[in-house]
PDB file of C-alpha atoms in Angstrom:
ATOM      1  CA  UNK A   1     -71.251   2.904 -75.221  1.00  0.00           C
ATOM      2  CA  UNK A   2     -67.588   2.095 -75.856  1.00  0.00           C
ATOM      3  CA  UNK A   3     -65.991  -0.904 -74.158  1.00  0.00           C
ATOM      4  CA  UNK A   4     -63.900   0.956 -71.561  1.00  0.00           C
ATOM      5  CA  UNK A   5     -66.857   3.123 -70.492  1.00  0.00           C
ATOM      6  CA  UNK A   6     -69.035   0.022 -70.313  1.00  0.00           C
ATOM      7  CA  UNK A   7     -66.547  -1.810 -68.083  1.00  0.00           C
ATOM      8  CA  UNK A   8     -66.220   1.142 -65.716  1.00  0.00           C
ATOM      9  CA  UNK A   9     -69.990   1.599 -65.558  1.00  0.00           C
ATOM     10  CA  UNK A  10     -70.721  -2.073 -64.859  1.00  0.00           C
ATOM     11  CA  UNK A  11     -67.819  -2.583 -62.430  1.00  0.00           C
ATOM     12  CA  UNK A  12     -68.515   0.302 -60.071  1.00  0.00           C
ATOM     13  CA  UNK A  13     -70.243  -0.477 -56.784  1.00  0.00           C
ATOM     14  CA  UNK A  14     -71.435   2.905 -55.556  1.00  0.00           C
ATOM     15  CA  UNK A  15     -69.771   6.293 -55.811  1.00  0.00           C
ATOM     16  CA  UNK A  16     -65.987   6.522 -55.466  1.00  0.00           C
ATOM     17  CA  UNK A  17     -64.503   8.210 -52.412  1.00  0.00           C
ATOM     18  CA  UNK A  18     -62.213  11.239 -52.905  1.00  0.00           C
ATOM     19  CA  UNK A  19     -60.039  12.892 -50.258  1.00  0.00           C
ATOM     20  CA  UNK A  20     -57.390  15.607 -50.380  1.00  0.00           C
ATOM     21  CA  UNK A  21     -54.415  15.170 -48.034  1.00  0.00           C
ATOM     22  CA  UNK A  22     -52.093  17.969 -46.872  1.00  0.00           C
ATOM     23  CA  UNK A  23     -49.113  16.958 -44.732  1.00  0.00           C
ATOM     24  CA  UNK A  24     -45.751  18.466 -43.812  1.00  0.00           C
ATOM     25  CA  UNK A  25     -42.811  16.054 -43.803  1.00  0.00           C
ATOM     26  CA  UNK A  26     -41.999  13.686 -42.303  1.00  0.00           C
ATOM     27  CA  UNK A  27     -45.270  11.807 -42.794  1.00  0.00           C
ATOM     28  CA  UNK A  28     -46.482   8.440 -44.020  1.00  0.00           C
ATOM     29  CA  UNK A  29     -49.826   6.631 -43.965  1.00  0.00           C
ATOM     30  CA  UNK A  30     -50.260   2.895 -44.491  1.00  0.00           C
ATOM     31  CA  UNK A  31     -53.444   1.584 -46.090  1.00  0.00           C
ATOM     32  CA  UNK A  32     -53.776  -1.988 -44.868  1.00  0.00           C
ATOM     33  CA  UNK A  33     -56.823  -3.120 -46.840  1.00  0.00           C
ATOM     34  CA  UNK A  34     -57.473  -0.611 -49.641  1.00  0.00           C
ATOM     35  CA  UNK A  35     -60.314  -0.980 -52.128  1.00  0.00           C
ATOM     36  CA  UNK A  36     -59.643  -2.738 -55.450  1.00  0.00           C
ATOM     37  CA  UNK A  37     -58.562   0.421 -57.299  1.00  0.00           C
ATOM     38  CA  UNK A  38     -56.928   3.556 -55.897  1.00  0.00           C
ATOM     39  CA  UNK A  39     -56.028   6.733 -57.778  1.00  0.00           C
ATOM     40  CA  UNK A  40     -53.318   8.864 -56.155  1.00  0.00           C
ATOM     41  CA  UNK A  41     -52.027  12.165 -57.534  1.00  0.00           C
ATOM     42  CA  UNK A  42     -49.397  14.521 -56.171  1.00  0.00           C
ATOM     43  CA  UNK A  43     -50.617  18.085 -56.478  1.00  0.00           C
ATOM     44  CA  UNK A  44     -47.666  19.843 -54.887  1.00  0.00           C
ATOM     45  CA  UNK A  45     -44.232  18.678 -53.795  1.00  0.00           C
ATOM     46  CA  UNK A  46     -42.931  15.140 -54.035  1.00  0.00           C
ATOM     47  CA  UNK A  47     -44.261  11.954 -52.471  1.00  0.00           C
ATOM     48  CA  UNK A  48     -43.470   8.279 -52.277  1.00  0.00           C
ATOM     49  CA  UNK A  49     -45.746   5.310 -52.788  1.00  0.00           C
ATOM     50  CA  UNK A  50     -44.777   1.749 -52.065  1.00  0.00           C
ATOM     51  CA  UNK A  51     -46.680  -1.499 -52.184  1.00  0.00           C
ATOM     52  CA  UNK A  52     -46.153  -4.039 -49.440  1.00  0.00           C
ATOM     53  CA  UNK A  53     -42.977  -6.039 -50.195  1.00  0.00           C
ATOM     54  CA  UNK A  54     -42.110  -3.835 -53.188  1.00  0.00           C
ATOM     55  CA  UNK A  55     -39.607  -1.098 -53.920  1.00  0.00           C
ATOM     56  CA  UNK A  56     -40.803   2.501 -53.412  1.00  0.00           C
ATOM     57  CA  UNK A  57     -41.759   4.746 -56.324  1.00  0.00           C
ATOM     58  CA  UNK A  58     -41.388   8.520 -56.194  1.00  0.00           C
ATOM     59  CA  UNK A  59     -44.141  10.802 -57.470  1.00  0.00           C
ATOM     60  CA  UNK A  60     -43.563  14.355 -58.670  1.00  0.00           C
ATOM     61  CA  UNK A  61     -46.168  17.102 -58.870  1.00  0.00           C
ATOM     62  CA  UNK A  62     -48.877  16.135 -61.353  1.00  0.00           C
ATOM     63  CA  UNK A  63     -47.971  12.432 -61.479  1.00  0.00           C
ATOM     64  CA  UNK A  64     -50.827   9.948 -61.127  1.00  0.00           C
ATOM     65  CA  UNK A  65     -50.472   6.492 -59.600  1.00  0.00           C
ATOM     66  CA  UNK A  66     -53.039   3.739 -60.189  1.00  0.00           C
ATOM     67  CA  UNK A  67     -52.892   1.031 -57.523  1.00  0.00           C
ATOM     68  CA  UNK A  68     -54.538  -2.375 -57.769  1.00  0.00           C
ATOM     69  CA  UNK A  69     -55.604  -4.120 -54.579  1.00  0.00           C
ATOM     70  CA  UNK A  70     -53.043  -6.877 -54.238  1.00  0.00           C
ATOM     71  CA  UNK A  71     -52.311  -6.033 -50.602  1.00  0.00           C
ATOM     72  CA  UNK A  72     -51.598  -2.854 -48.713  1.00  0.00           C
ATOM     73  CA  UNK A  73     -49.639   0.224 -49.730  1.00  0.00           C
ATOM     74  CA  UNK A  74     -48.031   3.199 -48.026  1.00  0.00           C
ATOM     75  CA  UNK A  75     -47.964   6.846 -49.087  1.00  0.00           C
ATOM     76  CA  UNK A  76     -45.470   9.244 -47.549  1.00  0.00           C
ATOM     77  CA  UNK A  77     -42.881  11.935 -48.113  1.00  0.00           C
ATOM     78  CA  UNK A  78     -39.887   9.584 -48.292  1.00  0.00           C
ATOM     79  CA  UNK A  79     -39.094   5.864 -48.481  1.00  0.00           C
ATOM     80  CA  UNK A  80     -37.264   6.274 -45.166  1.00  0.00           C
ATOM     81  CA  UNK A  81     -40.298   7.566 -43.260  1.00  0.00           C
ATOM     82  CA  UNK A  82     -42.147   4.848 -41.328  1.00  0.00           C
ATOM     83  CA  UNK A  83     -45.957   5.054 -41.201  1.00  0.00           C
ATOM     84  CA  UNK A  84     -47.320   7.111 -38.337  1.00  0.00           C
ATOM     85  CA  UNK A  85     -50.840   5.847 -38.935  1.00  0.00           C
ATOM     86  CA  UNK A  86     -52.615   2.891 -40.502  1.00  0.00           C
ATOM     87  CA  UNK A  87     -56.002   2.964 -42.207  1.00  0.00           C
ATOM     88  CA  UNK A  88     -57.889  -0.294 -41.818  1.00  0.00           C
ATOM     89  CA  UNK A  89     -61.518  -0.883 -42.804  1.00  0.00           C
ATOM     90  CA  UNK A  90     -62.014   2.834 -43.231  1.00  0.00           C
ATOM     91  CA  UNK A  91     -60.733   3.744 -39.776  1.00  0.00           C
ATOM     92  CA  UNK A  92     -57.445   5.390 -38.890  1.00  0.00           C
ATOM     93  CA  UNK A  93     -55.172   4.052 -36.144  1.00  0.00           C
ATOM     94  CA  UNK A  94     -51.830   5.059 -34.708  1.00  0.00           C
ATOM     95  CA  UNK A  95     -49.135   2.765 -36.044  1.00  0.00           C
ATOM     96  CA  UNK A  96     -47.274   2.534 -32.740  1.00  0.00           C
ATOM     97  CA  UNK A  97     -50.112   1.986 -30.280  1.00  0.00           C
ATOM     98  CA  UNK A  98     -53.026   0.824 -32.428  1.00  0.00           C
ATOM     99  CA  UNK A  99     -55.203   3.517 -30.883  1.00  0.00           C
ATOM    100  CA  UNK A 100     -57.965   4.787 -33.149  1.00  0.00           C
ATOM    101  CA  UNK A 101     -57.446   8.359 -34.300  1.00  0.00           C
ATOM    102  CA  UNK A 102     -60.422  10.581 -35.199  1.00  0.00           C
ATOM    103  CA  UNK A 103     -60.023  11.483 -38.851  1.00  0.00           C
ATOM    104  CA  UNK A 104     -62.012  14.629 -39.548  1.00  0.00           C
ATOM    105  CA  UNK A 105     -61.678  17.239 -42.307  1.00  0.00           C
ATOM    106  CA  UNK A 106     -59.389  20.016 -41.140  1.00  0.00           C
ATOM    107  CA  UNK A 107     -59.195  22.376 -44.131  1.00  0.00           C
ATOM    108  CA  UNK A 108     -62.704  22.260 -45.575  1.00  0.00           C
ATOM    109  CA  UNK A 109     -64.759  19.469 -47.142  1.00  0.00           C
ATOM    110  CA  UNK A 110     -62.831  16.249 -47.909  1.00  0.00           C
ATOM    111  CA  UNK A 111     -59.501  17.823 -46.953  1.00  0.00           C
ATOM    112  CA  UNK A 112     -57.406  16.231 -44.226  1.00  0.00           C
ATOM    113  CA  UNK A 113     -54.058  16.876 -42.529  1.00  0.00           C
ATOM    114  CA  UNK A 114     -52.047  19.913 -41.569  1.00  0.00           C
ATOM    115  CA  UNK A 115     -50.441  22.735 -43.513  1.00  0.00           C
ATOM    116  CA  UNK A 116     -47.061  24.410 -43.497  1.00  0.00           C
ATOM    117  CA  UNK A 117     -44.574  25.803 -46.017  1.00  0.00           C
ATOM    118  CA  UNK A 118     -43.192  22.361 -46.891  1.00  0.00           C
ATOM    119  CA  UNK A 119     -46.532  20.547 -46.886  1.00  0.00           C
ATOM    120  CA  UNK A 120     -47.203  17.993 -49.593  1.00  0.00           C
ATOM    121  CA  UNK A 121     -50.648  18.065 -51.159  1.00  0.00           C
ATOM    122  CA  UNK A 122     -52.147  14.934 -52.639  1.00  0.00           C
ATOM    123  CA  UNK A 123     -55.516  13.736 -53.791  1.00  0.00           C
ATOM    124  CA  UNK A 124     -56.645  10.144 -53.328  1.00  0.00           C
ATOM    125  CA  UNK A 125     -59.676   8.504 -54.869  1.00  0.00           C
ATOM    126  CA  UNK A 126     -60.836   4.927 -54.337  1.00  0.00           C
ATOM    127  CA  UNK A 127     -63.158   2.667 -56.281  1.00  0.00           C
ATOM    128  CA  UNK A 128     -65.115  -0.276 -54.966  1.00  0.00           C
ATOM    129  CA  UNK A 129     -65.580  -2.685 -57.852  1.00  0.00           C
ATOM    130  CA  UNK A 130     -67.710  -5.737 -58.190  1.00  0.00           C
ATOM    131  CA  UNK A 131     -67.350  -9.175 -59.609  1.00  0.00           C
ATOM    132  CA  UNK A 132     -65.947 -10.542 -62.822  1.00  0.00           C
ATOM    133  CA  UNK A 133     -66.421  -7.250 -64.708  1.00  0.00           C
ATOM    134  CA  UNK A 134     -64.314  -5.520 -62.070  1.00  0.00           C
ATOM    135  CA  UNK A 135     -61.623  -8.150 -62.539  1.00  0.00           C
ATOM    136  CA  UNK A 136     -61.693  -7.572 -66.283  1.00  0.00           C
ATOM    137  CA  UNK A 137     -61.125  -3.847 -65.749  1.00  0.00           C
ATOM    138  CA  UNK A 138     -58.280  -4.448 -63.304  1.00  0.00           C
ATOM    139  CA  UNK A 139     -56.569  -6.830 -65.716  1.00  0.00           C
ATOM    140  CA  UNK A 140     -55.540  -3.749 -67.680  1.00  0.00           C
ATOM    141  CA  UNK A 141     -53.152  -2.738 -64.911  1.00  0.00           C
ATOM    142  CA  UNK A 142     -50.073  -3.981 -63.077  1.00  0.00           C
ATOM    143  CA  UNK A 143     -50.064  -3.657 -59.262  1.00  0.00           C
ATOM    144  CA  UNK A 144     -48.743  -0.081 -59.587  1.00  0.00           C
ATOM    145  CA  UNK A 145     -48.940   2.087 -62.701  1.00  0.00           C
ATOM    146  CA  UNK A 146     -47.517   5.613 -62.707  1.00  0.00           C
ATOM    147  CA  UNK A 147     -48.553   8.165 -65.319  1.00  0.00           C
ATOM    148  CA  UNK A 148     -46.203  11.176 -65.542  1.00  0.00           C
ATOM    149  CA  UNK A 149     -47.649  14.672 -65.333  1.00  0.00           C
ATOM    150  CA  UNK A 150     -49.064  15.970 -68.595  1.00  0.00           C
ATOM    151  CA  UNK A 151     -51.277  18.822 -69.826  1.00  0.00           C
ATOM    152  CA  UNK A 152     -54.427  16.726 -70.275  1.00  0.00           C
ATOM    153  CA  UNK A 153     -54.245  14.876 -66.983  1.00  0.00           C
ATOM    154  CA  UNK A 154     -53.186  18.121 -65.307  1.00  0.00           C
ATOM    155  CA  UNK A 155     -56.318  19.913 -66.484  1.00  0.00           C
ATOM    156  CA  UNK A 156     -58.497  17.070 -65.203  1.00  0.00           C
ATOM    157  CA  UNK A 157     -56.697  17.079 -61.841  1.00  0.00           C
ATOM    158  CA  UNK A 158     -57.216  20.844 -61.530  1.00  0.00           C
ATOM    159  CA  UNK A 159     -60.966  20.401 -62.000  1.00  0.00           C
ATOM    160  CA  UNK A 160     -61.133  17.512 -59.533  1.00  0.00           C
ATOM    161  CA  UNK A 161     -59.093  19.389 -56.927  1.00  0.00           C
ATOM    162  CA  UNK A 162     -61.241  22.505 -57.195  1.00  0.00           C
ATOM    163  CA  UNK A 163     -64.467  20.536 -56.782  1.00  0.00           C
ATOM    164  CA  UNK A 164     -63.147  18.374 -53.939  1.00  0.00           C
ATOM    165  CA  UNK A 165     -63.012  21.375 -51.611  1.00  0.00           C
ATOM    166  CA  UNK A 166     -66.548  22.550 -52.400  1.00  0.00           C
ATOM    167  CA  UNK A 167     -69.728  21.479 -50.667  1.00  0.00           C
ATOM    168  CA  UNK A 168     -72.675  22.151 -52.938  1.00  0.00           C
ATOM    169  CA  UNK A 169     -75.764  20.176 -54.002  1.00  0.00           C
ATOM    170  CA  UNK A 170     -74.816  17.217 -56.169  1.00  0.00           C
ATOM    171  CA  UNK A 171     -71.167  17.513 -55.203  1.00  0.00           C
ATOM    172  CA  UNK A 172     -70.565  13.781 -54.746  1.00  0.00           C
ATOM    173  CA  UNK A 173     -71.883  13.093 -58.238  1.00  0.00           C
ATOM    174  CA  UNK A 174     -69.688  15.843 -59.723  1.00  0.00           C
ATOM    175  CA  UNK A 175     -66.590  14.563 -57.926  1.00  0.00           C
ATOM    176  CA  UNK A 176     -67.327  10.985 -58.968  1.00  0.00           C
ATOM    177  CA  UNK A 177     -67.541  11.944 -62.632  1.00  0.00           C
ATOM    178  CA  UNK A 178     -64.363  14.010 -62.407  1.00  0.00           C
ATOM    179  CA  UNK A 179     -62.490  11.123 -60.787  1.00  0.00           C
ATOM    180  CA  UNK A 180     -63.732   8.938 -63.655  1.00  0.00           C
ATOM    181  CA  UNK A 181     -62.272  11.520 -66.037  1.00  0.00           C
ATOM    182  CA  UNK A 182     -58.894  11.421 -64.283  1.00  0.00           C
ATOM    183  CA  UNK A 183     -58.959   7.620 -64.217  1.00  0.00           C
ATOM    184  CA  UNK A 184     -59.817   7.202 -67.893  1.00  0.00           C
ATOM    185  CA  UNK A 185     -57.184   9.714 -69.001  1.00  0.00           C
ATOM    186  CA  UNK A 186     -54.591   8.004 -66.821  1.00  0.00           C
ATOM    187  CA  UNK A 187     -55.598   4.584 -68.167  1.00  0.00           C
ATOM    188  CA  UNK A 188     -55.305   5.847 -71.729  1.00  0.00           C
ATOM    189  CA  UNK A 189     -51.882   7.313 -71.127  1.00  0.00           C
ATOM    190  CA  UNK A 190     -50.550   4.264 -69.307  1.00  0.00           C
ATOM    191  CA  UNK A 191     -51.990   1.541 -71.519  1.00  0.00           C
ATOM    192  CA  UNK A 192     -50.912   3.164 -74.762  1.00  0.00           C
ATOM    193  CA  UNK A 193     -47.346   3.479 -73.454  1.00  0.00           C
ATOM    194  CA  UNK A 194     -47.279  -0.086 -72.123  1.00  0.00           C
ATOM    195  CA  UNK A 195     -46.174  -3.032 -74.276  1.00  0.00           C
ATOM    196  CA  UNK A 196     -48.349  -5.240 -72.075  1.00  0.00           C
ATOM    197  CA  UNK A 197     -51.592  -3.429 -72.947  1.00  0.00           C
ATOM    198  CA  UNK A 198     -54.562  -5.761 -73.501  1.00  0.00           C
ATOM    199  CA  UNK A 199     -55.105  -6.418 -77.170  1.00  0.00           C
ATOM    200  CA  UNK A 200     -58.779  -5.530 -76.921  1.00  0.00           C
ATOM    201  CA  UNK A 201     -57.859  -2.038 -75.680  1.00  0.00           C
ATOM    202  CA  UNK A 202     -55.598  -1.371 -78.642  1.00  0.00           C
ATOM    203  CA  UNK A 203     -58.417  -2.623 -80.869  1.00  0.00           C
ATOM    204  CA  UNK A 204     -60.549   0.282 -79.622  1.00  0.00           C
ATOM    205  CA  UNK A 205     -58.406   2.591 -81.723  1.00  0.00           C
ATOM    206  CA  UNK A 206     -59.813   0.937 -84.852  1.00  0.00           C
ATOM    207  CA  UNK A 207     -63.205   2.630 -85.472  1.00  0.00           C
ATOM    208  CA  UNK A 208     -64.817  -0.385 -87.119  1.00  0.00           C
ATOM    209  CA  UNK A 209     -63.736  -2.977 -84.586  1.00  0.00           C
ATOM    210  CA  UNK A 210     -64.354  -0.605 -81.681  1.00  0.00           C
ATOM    211  CA  UNK A 211     -67.944  -0.049 -82.786  1.00  0.00           C
ATOM    212  CA  UNK A 212     -68.546  -3.777 -83.093  1.00  0.00           C
ATOM    213  CA  UNK A 213     -67.026  -4.468 -79.678  1.00  0.00           C
ATOM    214  CA  UNK A 214     -69.403  -1.878 -78.255  1.00  0.00           C
ATOM    215  CA  UNK A 215     -72.359  -3.698 -79.814  1.00  0.00           C
ATOM    216  CA  UNK A 216     -71.212  -7.040 -78.422  1.00  0.00           C
ATOM    217  CA  UNK A 217     -70.912  -5.481 -74.969  1.00  0.00           C
ATOM    218  CA  UNK A 218     -74.282  -3.765 -74.938  1.00  0.00           C
ATOM    219  CA  UNK A 219     -76.254  -6.537 -76.704  1.00  0.00           C
ATOM    220  CA  UNK A 220     -74.695  -9.872 -75.697  1.00  0.00           C
ATOM    221  CA  UNK A 221     -78.097 -11.554 -75.869  1.00  0.00           C
ATOM    222  CA  UNK A 222     -78.341 -11.226 -79.651  1.00  0.00           C
ATOM    223  CA  UNK A 223     -77.685 -14.278 -81.797  1.00  0.00           C
ATOM    224  CA  UNK A 224     -74.479 -12.900 -83.226  1.00  0.00           C
ATOM    225  CA  UNK A 225     -72.691 -14.717 -86.028  1.00  0.00           C
ATOM    226  CA  UNK A 226     -69.433 -13.844 -87.714  1.00  0.00           C
ATOM    227  CA  UNK A 227     -71.403 -13.268 -90.915  1.00  0.00           C
ATOM    228  CA  UNK A 228     -73.681 -10.751 -89.140  1.00  0.00           C
ATOM    229  CA  UNK A 229     -70.720  -8.867 -87.696  1.00  0.00           C
ATOM    230  CA  UNK A 230     -68.908  -8.865 -91.010  1.00  0.00           C
ATOM    231  CA  UNK A 231     -71.965  -7.483 -92.778  1.00  0.00           C
ATOM    232  CA  UNK A 232     -72.291  -4.746 -90.153  1.00  0.00           C
ATOM    233  CA  UNK A 233     -68.645  -3.876 -90.733  1.00  0.00           C
ATOM    234  CA  UNK A 234     -69.110  -3.877 -94.504  1.00  0.00           C
ATOM    235  CA  UNK A 235     -66.430  -6.534 -94.926  1.00  0.00           C
ATOM    236  CA  UNK A 236     -66.253 -10.095 -96.157  1.00  0.00           C
ATOM    237  CA  UNK A 237     -66.557 -12.758 -93.497  1.00  0.00           C
ATOM    238  CA  UNK A 238     -62.955 -13.926 -93.894  1.00  0.00           C
ATOM    239  CA  UNK A 239     -61.485 -10.419 -93.960  1.00  0.00           C
ATOM    240  CA  UNK A 240     -63.467  -9.359 -90.903  1.00  0.00           C
ATOM    241  CA  UNK A 241     -62.568 -12.462 -88.891  1.00  0.00           C
ATOM    242  CA  UNK A 242     -58.881 -11.999 -89.700  1.00  0.00           C
ATOM    243  CA  UNK A 243     -58.910  -8.298 -88.827  1.00  0.00           C
ATOM    244  CA  UNK A 244     -60.816  -8.799 -85.570  1.00  0.00           C
ATOM    245  CA  UNK A 245     -58.539 -11.637 -84.461  1.00  0.00           C
ATOM    246  CA  UNK A 246     -55.393  -9.705 -85.323  1.00  0.00           C
ATOM    247  CA  UNK A 247     -56.489  -6.631 -83.354  1.00  0.00           C
ATOM    248  CA  UNK A 248     -58.342  -8.175 -80.404  1.00  0.00           C
ATOM    249  CA  UNK A 249     -56.153 -11.244 -79.996  1.00  0.00           C
ATOM    250  CA  UNK A 250     -58.934 -13.815 -80.318  1.00  0.00           C
ATOM    251  CA  UNK A 251     -61.745 -14.631 -82.787  1.00  0.00           C
ATOM    252  CA  UNK A 252     -65.030 -12.695 -82.548  1.00  0.00           C
ATOM    253  CA  UNK A 253     -67.172 -15.464 -81.100  1.00  0.00           C
ATOM    254  CA  UNK A 254     -64.458 -16.467 -78.624  1.00  0.00           C
ATOM    255  CA  UNK A 255     -64.398 -12.881 -77.335  1.00  0.00           C
ATOM    256  CA  UNK A 256     -68.203 -12.807 -77.220  1.00  0.00           C
ATOM    257  CA  UNK A 257     -68.381 -16.052 -75.241  1.00  0.00           C
ATOM    258  CA  UNK A 258     -65.854 -14.780 -72.691  1.00  0.00           C
ATOM    259  CA  UNK A 259     -67.837 -11.573 -72.258  1.00  0.00           C
ATOM    260  CA  UNK A 260     -71.097 -13.484 -71.872  1.00  0.00           C
ATOM    261  CA  UNK A 261     -69.541 -15.680 -69.195  1.00  0.00           C
ATOM    262  CA  UNK A 262     -68.253 -12.583 -67.377  1.00  0.00           C
ATOM    263  CA  UNK A 263     -71.740 -11.091 -67.294  1.00  0.00           C
ATOM    264  CA  UNK A 264     -73.279 -14.416 -66.315  1.00  0.00           C
ATOM    265  CA  UNK A 265     -70.937 -14.802 -63.340  1.00  0.00           C
ATOM    266  CA  UNK A 266     -71.968 -11.419 -62.020  1.00  0.00           C
ATOM    267  CA  UNK A 267     -75.661 -12.128 -62.578  1.00  0.00           C
ATOM    268  CA  UNK A 268     -75.270 -15.333 -60.566  1.00  0.00           C
ATOM    269  CA  UNK A 269     -73.601 -13.333 -57.793  1.00  0.00           C
ATOM    270  CA  UNK A 270     -75.874 -10.302 -57.775  1.00  0.00           C
ATOM    271  CA  UNK A 271     -79.336 -11.732 -58.500  1.00  0.00           C
ATOM    272  CA  UNK A 272     -81.538 -14.684 -57.669  1.00  0.00           C
ATOM    273  CA  UNK A 273     -82.485 -15.184 -61.338  1.00  0.00           C
ATOM    274  CA  UNK A 274     -82.742 -18.783 -62.455  1.00  0.00           C
ATOM    275  CA  UNK A 275     -80.027 -20.283 -64.591  1.00  0.00           C
ATOM    276  CA  UNK A 276     -82.474 -20.319 -67.509  1.00  0.00           C
ATOM    277  CA  UNK A 277     -83.188 -16.584 -67.170  1.00  0.00           C
ATOM    278  CA  UNK A 278     -79.481 -15.769 -67.002  1.00  0.00           C
ATOM    279  CA  UNK A 279     -78.758 -18.033 -69.951  1.00  0.00           C
ATOM    280  CA  UNK A 280     -81.264 -16.149 -72.113  1.00  0.00           C
ATOM    281  CA  UNK A 281     -79.953 -12.781 -70.889  1.00  0.00           C
ATOM    282  CA  UNK A 282     -76.504 -13.593 -72.274  1.00  0.00           C
ATOM    283  CA  UNK A 283     -77.623 -15.147 -75.553  1.00  0.00           C
ATOM    284  CA  UNK A 284     -78.324 -18.817 -74.807  1.00  0.00           C
ATOM    285  CA  UNK A 285     -81.785 -20.288 -75.368  1.00  0.00           C
ATOM    286  CA  UNK A 286     -80.595 -23.657 -74.095  1.00  0.00           C
ATOM    287  CA  UNK A 287     -79.722 -23.660 -70.377  1.00  0.00           C
ATOM    288  CA  UNK A 288     -77.712 -26.862 -70.803  1.00  0.00           C
ATOM    289  CA  UNK A 289     -75.497 -25.325 -73.513  1.00  0.00           C
ATOM    290  CA  UNK A 290     -75.044 -22.279 -71.316  1.00  0.00           C
ATOM    291  CA  UNK A 291     -74.043 -24.428 -68.335  1.00  0.00           C
ATOM    292  CA  UNK A 292     -71.473 -26.279 -70.424  1.00  0.00           C
ATOM    293  CA  UNK A 293     -69.972 -22.985 -71.661  1.00  0.00           C
ATOM    294  CA  UNK A 294     -69.981 -21.532 -68.146  1.00  0.00           C
ATOM    295  CA  UNK A 295     -68.202 -24.535 -66.649  1.00  0.00           C
ATOM    296  CA  UNK A 296     -65.632 -24.437 -69.440  1.00  0.00           C
ATOM    297  CA  UNK A 297     -64.954 -20.775 -68.660  1.00  0.00           C
ATOM    298  CA  UNK A 298     -65.047 -20.828 -64.849  1.00  0.00           C
ATOM    299  CA  UNK A 299     -64.343 -24.439 -63.919  1.00  0.00           C
ATOM    300  CA  UNK A 300     -67.635 -24.861 -62.080  1.00  0.00           C
ATOM    301  CA  UNK A 301     -71.290 -25.099 -63.071  1.00  0.00           C
ATOM    302  CA  UNK A 302     -73.615 -22.101 -62.673  1.00  0.00           C
ATOM    303  CA  UNK A 303     -75.333 -23.746 -59.702  1.00  0.00           C
ATOM    304  CA  UNK A 304     -71.950 -24.571 -58.180  1.00  0.00           C
ATOM    305  CA  UNK A 305     -70.846 -20.945 -58.676  1.00  0.00           C
ATOM    306  CA  UNK A 306     -73.960 -19.735 -56.882  1.00  0.00           C
ATOM    307  CA  UNK A 307     -73.427 -22.160 -54.013  1.00  0.00           C
ATOM    308  CA  UNK A 308     -69.905 -20.801 -53.612  1.00  0.00           C
ATOM    309  CA  UNK A 309     -71.380 -17.284 -53.418  1.00  0.00           C
ATOM    310  CA  UNK A 310     -73.777 -18.397 -50.720  1.00  0.00           C
ATOM    311  CA  UNK A 311     -70.806 -19.821 -48.815  1.00  0.00           C
ATOM    312  CA  UNK A 312     -68.896 -16.551 -49.224  1.00  0.00           C
ATOM    313  CA  UNK A 313     -66.266 -18.042 -51.554  1.00  0.00           C
ATOM    314  CA  UNK A 314     -66.745 -16.024 -54.736  1.00  0.00           C
ATOM    315  CA  UNK A 315     -64.725 -12.832 -54.699  1.00  0.00           C
ATOM    316  CA  UNK A 316     -66.893  -9.745 -54.710  1.00  0.00           C
ATOM    317  CA  UNK A 317     -64.808  -6.570 -54.672  1.00  0.00           C
ATOM    318  CA  UNK A 318     -66.512  -4.196 -52.234  1.00  0.00           C
TER     319      UNK A 318
END
């Protein structure tokens, strides 16, 4: 499995939620506490998206916006339109009175709002992510990333839109995979056009380094050495180390350690495995050496990290 697919697979907590919205102007909806990652696409007409305390961004038909959870955001027809409703903890309320508003599909499965000749059609998908792996995925993105309409993303959006309005066996699984398709294509398009793209992502374009990164991700417990990786790549140790560092931005074993500590943090959060079991699962036979590496990476010992989880301090993205 390649690195991006692995991150998305490990980070997801349950199936994503997809809704189609149809609204005639003027309209605006505020999302007070959105999930960690939101995908918004304008299917017809123009729309506006703005983060709290940020300037508005206009979306044209076919544009895709990726929104990180750094606070709330508002979607509407115009920057001048105040929100008529607020969504908080999955429930919809009137913005003026705070009264809860029943939010039921009105145009078929997963389709909300009202029609009209000037109605704007949008699709919105949300991901609940978990733990340190989720953070690593989100680090690819700024608070708001907009991907202009294009033929490849357009084809994926067409498929997602068509399936969103159907209600057949296995539909949630189909829609989840199609939203993944839209997300990955949007991530590709944005990251490759961004000068701030993570070095490890650009390294995925190199077949040799990409394959080795995939092996590090799927088998972190192996006793990897630079010599082993170089031999797998068919390169000398020095040439491999230089190439990996130049493309990924850090030496091979430094990258491996960071990935191991990411996985270990999530194992401490999500399981009751002993520190020794987790240490072995991420490639350490010595629990003491693992604890030293973990504290260096996270600033707290594994047992201290787990105590923080029990006290509700560690951030789990639900």
